[in-house]
Amino acid sequence: MKRNNLKFIIILALLTFPLPDSPGQAPIFTRQDTLRGSITPERSWWDLTYYHLDIVVNPSDSTIKGSNTAMYKVLEPYGKMQIDLQPPMNISKITLGGKELRFTRDGNVFWIEVDQPQEKGKIYSIQIEYGGKPVVAKRPPWDGGVTWKKNSKGLPFIANSNQGEGASMWWPCKDHMYDEPDSMMISVNVPGNLMDVSNGRLRNIEKKKNGTKTYNWFVANPINNYGVNINIGDYAHFSEIFKGEMGELDCDYYVLKENLDKAKVQFRQASMMLKAFEHWFGPYPFYEDGYKLVEAPYLGMEHQSSVTYGNGFTNGYRGTDLSSSGWGLKFDFIIIHESGHEWFANNITYEDIADMWVHESFTNYSEGLYVEYYYGKEAGADYIRGSRMNIRNDRPVVGLYNVNYSGSGDMYYKGGSMLHTLRQIVNDDEKWRQILRGLNRDFYHQVVKGSQIENYLSEKTGMNLGPFFNQYLRDVRIPVLEYFVKGKQLTFRWGNCVRGFDMPLKIYVSGKEMNIKPTTAFSTIDIDTENAVIVADPDYYVAVMNVTGK
Ligand SMILES: [Zn+2]
């Protein structure tokens, strides 16, 4: 049993977490990390309005070549612009209003001399021509890049995945999450026997004289960098209409032709997911762009309105239950988890990857809510409690700001348990659901700082959750309810916690439910029974210790 668990944890560590740092090992950051992770003066003066990414993807030599046209509004004129593109990709030419601009390379960054007049409030368009052989993804989606695979008939099967490393692995852009274009066109030219599926809606297909085809996809909503994707393969397509809170939602499914029958069964979970998540989180955030589930040559990723799927058409996470509760095998982890990100990641997007918990904590929690929607409240809670076995408490959930550095992989399971704990404190299921829906309404299509989400939750719950978030997001300790019983008196406090930690807690005193309000100082209350047995409600992620050792 233990051996199996250990093996399981090792597999998880290999598969699930992007940054397995050893505890205590201080990361070293470079100037390049700062250029990538901060809002530099060369970024802040212009506001993105539109991208047109127009590329040729050539499977025969694994190259991408083309251009990105970026339209932007001048906020404050500044002579220098930062555009990101990582080696070995290279920029060949940059023009503004048809005139060539000078530029220099500085690692992953290109400094562009904008020597033409730039009027405040006006919109300009810059065209960047580029190309090269992008980095091949070593371990997609965790170590990103482009994956070049083949299907069973030997036809190319290609996709990108680059959360963390950045979209600039394969196309030139403003590679920081704070600024999203209001809309985007993605034009992808591929060999005539293949199809490209990207984000948004397919506008048209252009047949070229050389036998290739260009697929033009238009995204009508703001889109984050890492959400932009290409999926190229010998696809079959089927579709359905989901009748949701905002009317009819077009759902389109693209899978390799050889997997069509399996997909038609497994993808029934897509509409089940939409039903459950619209209930908990509010309307699907991108009706204009439709919802798509697209087979990809790796496990999966939350690409906006074209969620990618590679979970083998089986339930669980590659067939296993990450929660060990049994409930994890009742659903397809990738369909549910990656689609949950449409609300938390694509609708509400972190500004800095240090706050990646805004994406992963809520989405981990969404798995439990999905289970709850179909199997009941206790089942959902059981799933979340079971998932705690994956918590490492190795380093804080929140990462480091301005250097593109995310926190611990605990942002998933510990983050989900933190939200489940918060729900216990709120102790009002409908109020809790309205808070989750309110987040998606009030931060609709917005890029946020984690602190905005923390403050919102404090405001809407009517509690000062500052110490609560400091405990679970910025500390690695599990708070311990320290107590002792003397006759008919119970004395308790919070230990092993941050300053000011004062989370209310539900306990059972010899089986009888009781709500207490511990602080970091001991307090004593009267209880009915002598030598009572004290148990904390298991839905709170806390530890309990009788300080007398009894
Ligand atoms: Zn996720």
Coordinates of C-alpha atoms and ligand atoms in Angstrom, one line a residue:
M1 CA 0.0 0.0 0.0
K2 CA 2.7 2.5 1.1
R3 CA 4.9 1.5 -1.8
N4 CA 2.1 2.0 -4.2
N5 CA 1.5 5.5 -2.8
L6 CA 5.1 6.4 -3.0
K7 CA 5.2 5.3 -6.6
F8 CA 2.0 7.2 -7.3
I9 CA 3.5 10.4 -5.7
I10 CA 6.6 10.1 -7.8
I11 CA 4.6 9.7 -11.0
L12 CA 2.5 12.7 -10.0
A13 CA 5.6 14.8 -9.3
L14 CA 6.9 13.9 -12.7
L15 CA 3.7 14.5 -14.5
T16 CA 1.9 17.4 -12.7
F17 CA 4.2 20.1 -11.5
P18 CA 6.1 22.5 -13.6
L19 CA 8.8 23.6 -11.1
P20 CA 10.0 20.9 -8.8
D21 CA 12.6 22.9 -6.9
S22 CA 14.2 21.4 -3.9
P23 CA 13.1 23.1 -0.7
G24 CA 15.4 25.8 0.5
Q25 CA 17.0 26.2 -2.9
A26 CA 16.9 29.9 -3.6
P27 CA 16.1 30.6 -7.3
I28 CA 18.6 32.7 -9.2
F29 CA 17.0 35.3 -11.6
T30 CA 18.6 37.0 -14.5
R31 CA 18.0 40.3 -16.3
Q32 CA 16.2 38.3 -18.9
D33 CA 13.8 37.0 -16.3
T34 CA 13.0 40.6 -15.3
L35 CA 12.5 41.6 -18.9
R36 CA 10.1 38.7 -19.4
G37 CA 8.3 39.0 -16.1
S38 CA 7.9 42.8 -15.6
I39 CA 6.0 45.6 -17.2
T40 CA 9.0 47.4 -18.6
P41 CA 8.8 51.1 -19.8
E42 CA 9.2 49.6 -23.4
R43 CA 5.9 47.7 -22.8
S44 CA 3.8 50.0 -20.7
W45 CA 3.5 52.9 -23.2
W46 CA 1.4 51.0 -25.7
D47 CA -1.9 49.1 -25.3
L48 CA -2.6 46.1 -27.5
T49 CA -5.8 46.2 -29.4
Y50 CA -5.4 43.5 -32.1
Y51 CA -3.0 40.8 -33.4
H52 CA -3.0 39.1 -36.7
L53 CA -0.7 36.1 -36.5
D54 CA -0.2 34.9 -40.1
I55 CA 2.0 31.8 -40.4
V56 CA 3.1 28.9 -42.5
V57 CA 3.7 25.7 -40.5
N58 CA 5.9 23.3 -42.4
P59 CA 5.9 19.8 -41.0
S60 CA 8.6 18.5 -43.4
D61 CA 11.3 20.7 -41.7
S62 CA 9.5 21.6 -38.4
T63 CA 9.6 25.3 -39.2
I64 CA 7.2 28.2 -38.6
K65 CA 7.5 31.3 -40.8
G66 CA 5.3 34.3 -41.2
S67 CA 4.3 37.6 -39.5
N68 CA 2.5 39.0 -36.6
T69 CA 0.8 42.4 -37.1
A70 CA 0.2 44.1 -33.8
M71 CA -2.2 47.0 -33.5
Y72 CA -1.8 49.2 -30.4
K73 CA -3.0 52.4 -28.9
V74 CA -0.4 54.9 -27.7
L75 CA -0.8 55.7 -24.0
E76 CA 2.3 57.8 -23.8
P77 CA 4.8 58.2 -26.6
Y78 CA 8.1 56.5 -26.0
G79 CA 10.8 55.8 -28.6
K80 CA 11.5 52.2 -27.9
M81 CA 9.3 49.1 -28.0
Q82 CA 9.9 45.7 -26.5
I83 CA 8.8 42.6 -28.5
D84 CA 9.6 39.1 -27.3
L85 CA 10.7 36.2 -29.4
Q86 CA 12.9 33.4 -28.1
P87 CA 15.8 31.7 -29.8
P88 CA 16.2 29.9 -32.1
M89 CA 13.3 31.9 -33.7
N90 CA 14.4 35.1 -35.3
I91 CA 12.9 38.4 -36.6
S92 CA 13.8 39.4 -40.1
K93 CA 12.0 42.6 -40.7
I94 CA 9.8 45.1 -38.8
T95 CA 7.7 47.8 -40.4
L96 CA 5.4 50.5 -39.2
G97 CA 3.1 52.2 -41.7
G98 CA 5.1 50.5 -44.5
K99 CA 8.4 51.9 -43.3
E100 CA 11.2 49.7 -41.9
L101 CA 12.2 50.1 -38.3
R102 CA 15.6 49.4 -36.8
F103 CA 15.9 46.8 -34.1
T104 CA 18.5 44.9 -32.0
R105 CA 18.3 41.6 -30.3
D106 CA 18.9 41.1 -26.6
G107 CA 18.4 37.4 -25.8
N108 CA 14.6 36.8 -25.8
V109 CA 13.9 40.5 -26.4
F110 CA 13.9 42.7 -29.4
W111 CA 14.3 46.4 -28.9
I112 CA 12.6 48.3 -31.7
E113 CA 13.5 52.0 -32.4
V114 CA 10.1 53.6 -33.0
D115 CA 11.4 56.7 -34.8
Q116 CA 8.1 57.7 -36.4
P117 CA 5.7 60.1 -34.7
Q118 CA 3.4 58.4 -32.2
E119 CA 0.5 60.4 -31.1
K120 CA -1.1 59.8 -27.7
G121 CA -4.5 58.1 -28.1
K122 CA -4.0 57.0 -31.7
I123 CA -3.8 53.5 -33.0
Y124 CA -0.8 52.2 -35.0
S125 CA 0.1 48.9 -36.6
I126 CA 3.4 47.3 -36.5
Q127 CA 4.3 44.3 -38.7
I128 CA 6.9 41.8 -37.5
E129 CA 8.2 39.2 -40.0
Y130 CA 9.9 36.2 -38.4
G131 CA 10.6 32.5 -38.7
G132 CA 12.7 29.5 -37.6
K133 CA 12.6 26.1 -36.0
P134 CA 10.8 26.6 -32.6
V135 CA 12.0 24.7 -29.6
V136 CA 10.6 21.2 -29.5
A137 CA 8.5 20.5 -26.4
K138 CA 10.4 18.1 -24.2
R139 CA 7.6 17.3 -21.8
P140 CA 4.4 19.0 -23.0
P141 CA 2.5 20.8 -21.6
W142 CA 5.0 21.3 -18.6
D143 CA 8.1 21.9 -20.6
G144 CA 6.6 23.7 -23.5
G145 CA 7.3 24.4 -27.2
V146 CA 6.0 22.7 -30.3
T147 CA 5.2 19.0 -30.5
W148 CA 5.7 17.4 -33.9
K149 CA 4.1 13.9 -33.9
K150 CA 2.4 11.6 -36.4
N151 CA -0.9 9.8 -36.2
S152 CA -1.2 6.1 -36.9
K153 CA -1.2 6.7 -40.6
G154 CA 2.0 8.6 -40.5
L155 CA 0.3 12.0 -41.0
P156 CA 1.7 15.0 -39.1
F157 CA 0.0 15.8 -35.7
I158 CA 1.3 19.1 -34.4
A159 CA 0.5 21.5 -31.5
N160 CA 2.0 24.1 -29.3
S161 CA 1.9 24.4 -25.5
N162 CA 3.8 27.1 -23.7
Q163 CA 2.3 28.3 -20.4
G164 CA 5.2 29.6 -18.3
E165 CA 7.8 29.7 -21.0
G166 CA 5.6 32.0 -23.0
A167 CA 4.0 32.4 -26.4
S168 CA 7.2 34.0 -27.6
M169 CA 8.6 30.5 -28.0
W170 CA 6.9 30.4 -31.4
W171 CA 5.5 33.8 -32.3
P172 CA 6.7 37.4 -31.6
C173 CA 4.4 39.3 -29.2
K174 CA 4.2 41.4 -26.0
D175 CA 4.9 38.3 -23.9
H176 CA 3.4 39.5 -20.6
M177 CA 0.0 38.6 -19.3
Y178 CA -1.0 42.1 -18.2
D179 CA -2.0 43.2 -21.8
E180 CA -4.3 41.2 -24.0
P181 CA -5.5 42.2 -27.5
D182 CA -9.2 42.9 -27.7
S183 CA -9.5 40.4 -30.6
M184 CA -7.2 38.3 -32.8
M185 CA -7.0 36.7 -36.2
I186 CA -4.9 33.5 -36.4
S187 CA -4.1 32.4 -40.0
V188 CA -2.3 29.1 -40.3
N189 CA -1.2 27.7 -43.6
V190 CA -0.7 23.9 -43.7
P191 CA -0.3 21.1 -46.2
G192 CA -3.6 20.5 -48.1
N193 CA -4.3 17.1 -46.4
L194 CA -4.2 18.6 -42.9
M195 CA -6.3 21.0 -40.9
D196 CA -5.5 23.6 -38.4
V197 CA -7.7 24.3 -35.4
S198 CA -7.0 27.5 -33.5
N199 CA -8.9 29.7 -31.1
G200 CA -12.2 31.4 -31.8
R201 CA -14.3 30.7 -35.0
L202 CA -13.2 29.4 -38.3
R203 CA -13.9 32.3 -40.7
N204 CA -12.8 30.6 -43.9
I205 CA -10.4 28.3 -45.6
E206 CA -8.2 29.6 -48.4
K207 CA -7.0 27.1 -51.0
K208 CA -3.6 28.1 -52.3
K209 CA -2.1 27.4 -55.7
N210 CA 0.7 25.2 -54.2
G211 CA -1.9 22.8 -52.8
T212 CA -1.8 24.2 -49.2
K213 CA -4.6 25.6 -47.2
T214 CA -4.8 28.6 -44.9
Y215 CA -7.2 28.3 -42.0
N216 CA -8.4 31.7 -40.8
W217 CA -9.6 31.7 -37.2
F218 CA -11.0 34.8 -35.5
V219 CA -11.2 35.4 -31.8
A220 CA -13.8 38.0 -30.9
N221 CA -12.7 38.3 -27.3
P222 CA -9.5 39.4 -25.4
I223 CA -7.1 36.4 -25.3
N224 CA -4.1 35.7 -23.2
N225 CA -0.7 34.9 -24.7
Y226 CA -0.4 31.3 -23.7
G227 CA -4.0 30.6 -24.7
V228 CA -3.2 31.2 -28.4
N229 CA -2.8 27.8 -30.1
I230 CA -2.4 25.8 -33.3
N231 CA -3.4 22.2 -33.6
I232 CA -2.6 20.6 -36.9
G233 CA -3.7 17.1 -37.9
D234 CA -5.9 14.9 -40.0
Y235 CA -9.0 15.9 -38.0
A236 CA -12.6 14.7 -38.0
H237 CA -15.2 17.2 -36.8
F238 CA -18.5 16.9 -35.1
S239 CA -20.6 19.4 -33.2
E240 CA -23.6 20.1 -31.0
I241 CA -25.4 23.0 -29.5
F242 CA -25.5 23.5 -25.8
K243 CA -28.5 25.5 -24.5
G244 CA -26.9 27.5 -21.8
E245 CA -27.5 30.6 -19.7
M246 CA -26.7 33.0 -22.6
G247 CA -28.6 31.0 -25.2
E248 CA -27.2 28.7 -27.8
L249 CA -23.5 27.9 -27.5
D250 CA -21.8 26.2 -30.5
C251 CA -19.7 23.3 -29.3
D252 CA -17.3 21.9 -31.9
Y253 CA -15.1 18.8 -31.5
Y254 CA -12.0 18.0 -33.5
V255 CA -10.3 14.6 -33.1
L256 CA -8.1 12.5 -35.2
K257 CA -10.3 10.5 -37.6
E258 CA -9.2 7.3 -36.0
N259 CA -10.6 8.4 -32.7
L260 CA -14.0 9.7 -33.8
D261 CA -16.1 6.9 -32.4
K262 CA -14.4 7.0 -29.0
A263 CA -14.7 10.8 -28.9
K264 CA -18.4 10.8 -29.7
V265 CA -18.9 8.9 -26.4
Q266 CA -16.2 10.5 -24.2
F267 CA -17.0 14.1 -25.3
R268 CA -20.6 13.8 -24.0
Q269 CA -18.9 15.0 -20.8
A270 CA -18.3 18.4 -22.4
S271 CA -22.0 19.5 -22.2
M272 CA -22.2 17.9 -18.7
M273 CA -19.2 20.1 -17.8
L274 CA -20.9 23.2 -19.2
K275 CA -24.1 22.5 -17.3
A276 CA -22.3 22.1 -14.0
F277 CA -19.9 25.0 -14.4
E278 CA -22.5 27.5 -15.6
H279 CA -24.4 26.6 -12.4
W280 CA -21.4 27.2 -10.2
F281 CA -19.5 30.0 -12.0
G282 CA -22.0 31.7 -14.3
P283 CA -22.3 31.7 -18.1
Y284 CA -19.5 30.2 -20.2
P285 CA -17.4 33.4 -20.8
F286 CA -16.9 33.1 -24.6
Y287 CA -20.2 32.4 -26.3
E288 CA -19.1 34.6 -29.3
D289 CA -16.1 32.3 -29.9
G290 CA -17.9 29.0 -29.2
Y291 CA -16.5 26.2 -27.2
K292 CA -14.1 23.6 -28.7
L293 CA -12.5 20.5 -27.5
V294 CA -9.5 19.6 -29.8
E295 CA -7.4 16.5 -29.7
A296 CA -3.7 17.3 -29.3
P297 CA -0.5 15.2 -29.2
Y298 CA 0.0 15.8 -25.5
L299 CA -2.1 15.6 -22.3
G300 CA -4.0 18.9 -22.6
M301 CA -4.1 22.6 -21.9
E302 CA -6.7 25.3 -21.3
H303 CA -6.3 27.1 -24.6
Q304 CA -9.1 29.7 -24.7
S305 CA -12.2 28.5 -26.6
S306 CA -10.2 25.6 -28.0
V307 CA -9.4 23.4 -25.0
T308 CA -6.8 20.8 -26.0
Y309 CA -7.3 17.1 -25.1
G310 CA -5.0 14.2 -25.0
N311 CA -6.2 12.0 -22.1
G312 CA -6.8 8.9 -24.1
F313 CA -10.6 9.0 -24.1
T314 CA -10.7 7.5 -20.6
N315 CA -11.9 8.8 -17.3
G316 CA -9.5 10.0 -14.6
Y317 CA -6.1 11.5 -15.1
R318 CA -4.6 9.2 -17.7
G319 CA -6.8 6.5 -16.2
T320 CA -5.9 7.2 -12.6
D321 CA -7.8 8.9 -9.8
L322 CA -5.7 11.9 -8.5
S323 CA -7.9 12.0 -5.3
S324 CA -7.8 8.3 -4.5
S325 CA -11.4 8.7 -3.4
G326 CA -12.9 6.9 -6.3
W327 CA -14.7 10.0 -7.6
G328 CA -11.8 10.9 -9.8
L329 CA -12.7 8.0 -12.1
K330 CA -16.2 9.3 -12.6
F331 CA -15.1 12.0 -15.0
D332 CA -12.4 12.7 -17.7
F333 CA -9.9 14.9 -15.8
I334 CA -8.8 16.8 -18.9
I335 CA -12.2 17.7 -20.1
I336 CA -13.3 18.9 -16.7
H337 CA -10.1 20.5 -15.5
E338 CA -8.9 22.2 -18.6
S339 CA -12.5 23.5 -19.4
G340 CA -12.8 24.8 -15.9
H341 CA -10.0 27.1 -16.8
E342 CA -12.3 28.9 -19.3
W343 CA -13.7 30.6 -16.1
F344 CA -10.5 30.7 -14.0
A345 CA -7.6 31.4 -16.4
N346 CA -9.2 32.6 -19.6
N347 CA -12.1 34.7 -18.2
I348 CA -10.2 35.8 -15.0
T349 CA -6.5 35.8 -15.9
Y350 CA -3.5 36.4 -13.7
E351 CA -1.3 39.4 -14.4
D352 CA 1.8 37.8 -13.0
I353 CA 2.4 34.0 -13.0
A354 CA 3.3 34.4 -9.3
D355 CA -0.5 34.4 -8.8
M356 CA -1.1 31.3 -10.9
W357 CA -3.1 30.0 -7.9
V358 CA -6.0 32.1 -9.3
H359 CA -6.0 29.7 -12.2
E360 CA -5.1 26.4 -10.6
S361 CA -6.7 26.6 -7.1
F362 CA -10.1 27.5 -8.4
T363 CA -9.8 24.9 -11.2
N364 CA -8.7 22.2 -8.9
Y365 CA -11.7 23.2 -6.7
S366 CA -14.0 23.1 -9.8
E367 CA -13.3 19.3 -10.1
G368 CA -14.9 18.9 -6.7
L369 CA -17.8 21.1 -7.7
Y370 CA -18.3 19.0 -10.8
V371 CA -18.4 15.8 -8.7
E372 CA -20.8 17.6 -6.3
Y373 CA -23.1 18.7 -9.1
Y374 CA -23.6 15.1 -10.3
Y375 CA -23.0 12.9 -7.2
G376 CA -23.9 15.1 -4.3
K377 CA -22.2 17.4 -1.7
E378 CA -20.5 14.7 0.3
A379 CA -19.0 13.1 -2.9
G380 CA -17.5 16.5 -3.9
A381 CA -16.1 17.0 -0.5
D382 CA -14.6 13.5 -0.5
Y383 CA -12.9 14.3 -3.7
I384 CA -11.3 17.4 -2.4
R385 CA -10.2 15.8 0.9
G386 CA -8.7 12.9 -1.0
S387 CA -6.7 15.3 -3.2
R388 CA -4.9 16.5 -0.1
M389 CA -2.6 13.5 -0.3
N390 CA -0.9 15.3 -3.1
I391 CA 0.0 18.4 -1.1
R392 CA 3.7 18.9 -0.4
N393 CA 3.9 22.1 1.6
D394 CA 7.4 22.5 0.1
R395 CA 7.2 26.2 -0.7
P396 CA 4.5 28.9 -0.8
V397 CA 1.6 28.7 -3.3
V398 CA 2.3 32.3 -4.4
G399 CA 5.5 32.7 -6.4
L400 CA 7.8 35.7 -6.9
Y401 CA 6.6 38.7 -8.8
N402 CA 8.1 40.4 -11.9
V403 CA 10.5 37.5 -12.8
N404 CA 8.0 35.1 -14.3
Y405 CA 8.2 32.6 -11.4
S406 CA 5.2 30.6 -10.2
G407 CA 4.7 29.2 -6.8
S408 CA 4.6 25.6 -5.6
G409 CA 2.6 22.9 -7.3
D410 CA 0.5 23.1 -4.2
M411 CA -1.4 25.8 -6.0
Y412 CA -3.5 22.9 -7.3
Y413 CA -4.5 20.7 -4.3
K414 CA -3.7 22.9 -1.4
G415 CA -5.4 25.8 -3.2
G416 CA -8.5 23.7 -3.8
S417 CA -8.5 22.6 -0.2
M418 CA -8.1 26.3 0.8
L419 CA -11.2 27.2 -1.1
H420 CA -13.1 24.2 0.3
T421 CA -12.1 25.4 3.8
L422 CA -13.3 28.9 3.0
R423 CA -16.6 27.5 1.9
Q424 CA -17.0 25.9 5.4
I425 CA -16.3 29.3 7.0
V426 CA -18.9 31.0 4.8
N427 CA -21.2 28.1 5.8
D428 CA -23.9 29.2 3.3
D429 CA -23.9 27.2 0.1
E430 CA -26.0 29.6 -2.0
K431 CA -23.9 32.6 -0.8
W432 CA -20.8 30.8 -1.7
R433 CA -22.1 29.9 -5.2
Q434 CA -23.0 33.6 -5.7
I435 CA -19.5 34.6 -4.7
L436 CA -18.0 32.3 -7.3
R437 CA -20.5 33.6 -9.9
G438 CA -19.8 37.1 -8.8
L439 CA -16.0 36.7 -9.4
N440 CA -16.7 35.7 -13.0
R441 CA -19.1 38.6 -13.5
D442 CA -17.1 41.3 -11.7
F443 CA -13.8 40.3 -13.2
Y444 CA -15.3 39.4 -16.6
H445 CA -12.6 39.2 -19.3
Q446 CA -10.1 40.8 -16.9
V447 CA -6.4 40.4 -16.0
V448 CA -6.1 40.5 -12.2
K449 CA -3.6 40.6 -9.4
G450 CA -4.1 37.8 -6.8
S451 CA -4.6 40.5 -4.2
Q452 CA -7.8 41.6 -6.1
I453 CA -9.2 38.2 -5.7
E454 CA -8.2 38.0 -2.0
N455 CA -9.8 41.4 -1.3
Y456 CA -13.0 40.5 -3.3
L457 CA -13.4 37.3 -1.2
S458 CA -12.9 39.3 2.1
E459 CA -15.4 41.9 0.9
K460 CA -18.1 39.4 -0.2
T461 CA -17.7 37.1 2.8
G462 CA -17.7 40.1 5.1
M463 CA -14.5 38.8 6.9
N464 CA -11.0 39.9 7.1
L465 CA -9.4 37.0 5.3
G466 CA -5.9 38.6 5.2
P467 CA -4.4 36.2 7.8
F468 CA -6.3 33.3 6.1
F469 CA -4.7 33.9 2.7
N470 CA -1.3 34.6 4.3
Q471 CA -1.5 31.2 5.9
Y472 CA -2.5 29.2 2.9
L473 CA -0.9 31.1 0.1
R474 CA 2.3 32.6 1.6
D475 CA 3.3 30.1 4.2
V476 CA 4.0 26.4 4.1
R477 CA 2.7 25.4 7.6
I478 CA -0.5 23.7 8.3
P479 CA -2.3 25.5 11.1
V480 CA -2.6 23.4 14.2
L481 CA -5.5 23.6 16.7
E482 CA -3.7 23.1 20.0
Y483 CA -6.0 22.2 22.8
F484 CA -6.4 20.5 26.1
V485 CA -9.4 19.4 28.1
K486 CA -9.7 19.9 31.8
G487 CA -12.9 18.6 33.4
K488 CA -15.7 20.3 31.5
Q489 CA -13.5 23.0 30.0
L490 CA -11.9 23.1 26.6
T491 CA -8.9 25.4 26.1
F492 CA -7.5 26.0 22.6
R493 CA -5.6 28.3 20.2
W494 CA -4.1 28.3 16.7
G495 CA -0.4 27.3 16.6
N496 CA 2.0 26.7 13.8
C497 CA 0.5 29.7 12.0
V498 CA 1.0 33.2 10.7
R499 CA 0.6 36.2 13.0
G500 CA -3.1 37.1 13.6
F501 CA -4.5 33.8 12.2
D502 CA -8.0 33.6 13.5
M503 CA -10.0 31.2 11.3
P504 CA -13.2 30.0 12.9
L505 CA -13.5 26.3 13.0
K506 CA -16.2 23.7 13.4
I507 CA -15.3 20.9 15.8
Y508 CA -17.0 17.9 17.3
V509 CA -16.9 17.6 21.1
S510 CA -17.5 13.9 21.8
G511 CA -19.6 13.9 18.5
K512 CA -21.5 17.1 19.2
E513 CA -21.0 19.9 16.6
M514 CA -19.6 23.2 17.9
N515 CA -18.3 26.3 16.2
I516 CA -15.3 27.9 17.9
K517 CA -13.2 31.0 17.2
P518 CA -9.6 30.3 18.0
T519 CA -6.9 33.0 17.9
T520 CA -3.2 32.6 18.5
A521 CA -3.8 33.1 22.2
F522 CA -5.4 30.4 24.4
S523 CA -9.0 30.8 25.3
T524 CA -11.3 28.5 27.3
I525 CA -14.9 27.6 26.9
D526 CA -17.3 25.4 28.9
I527 CA -18.3 22.1 27.3
D528 CA -21.0 19.6 28.3
T529 CA -18.9 16.5 28.8
E530 CA -16.0 15.5 30.9
N531 CA -12.9 14.1 29.1
A532 CA -14.4 15.0 25.8
V533 CA -12.9 13.8 22.6
I534 CA -12.2 16.7 20.2
V535 CA -12.2 16.3 16.5
A536 CA -12.0 19.0 13.8
D537 CA -14.4 19.0 10.9
P538 CA -12.5 17.1 8.2
D539 CA -13.6 19.7 5.5
Y540 CA -11.1 22.2 7.1
Y541 CA -7.5 21.8 6.0
V542 CA -6.0 22.0 9.5
A543 CA -4.3 19.7 12.0
V544 CA -5.3 19.1 15.6
M545 CA -3.1 18.4 18.6
N546 CA -3.9 17.7 22.2
V547 CA -1.0 19.5 23.8
T548 CA -1.0 17.1 26.8
G549 CA -0.3 14.2 24.4
K550 CA -3.6 12.5 25.4
Ligands
ZN1 ZN -4.8 23.6 -14.7

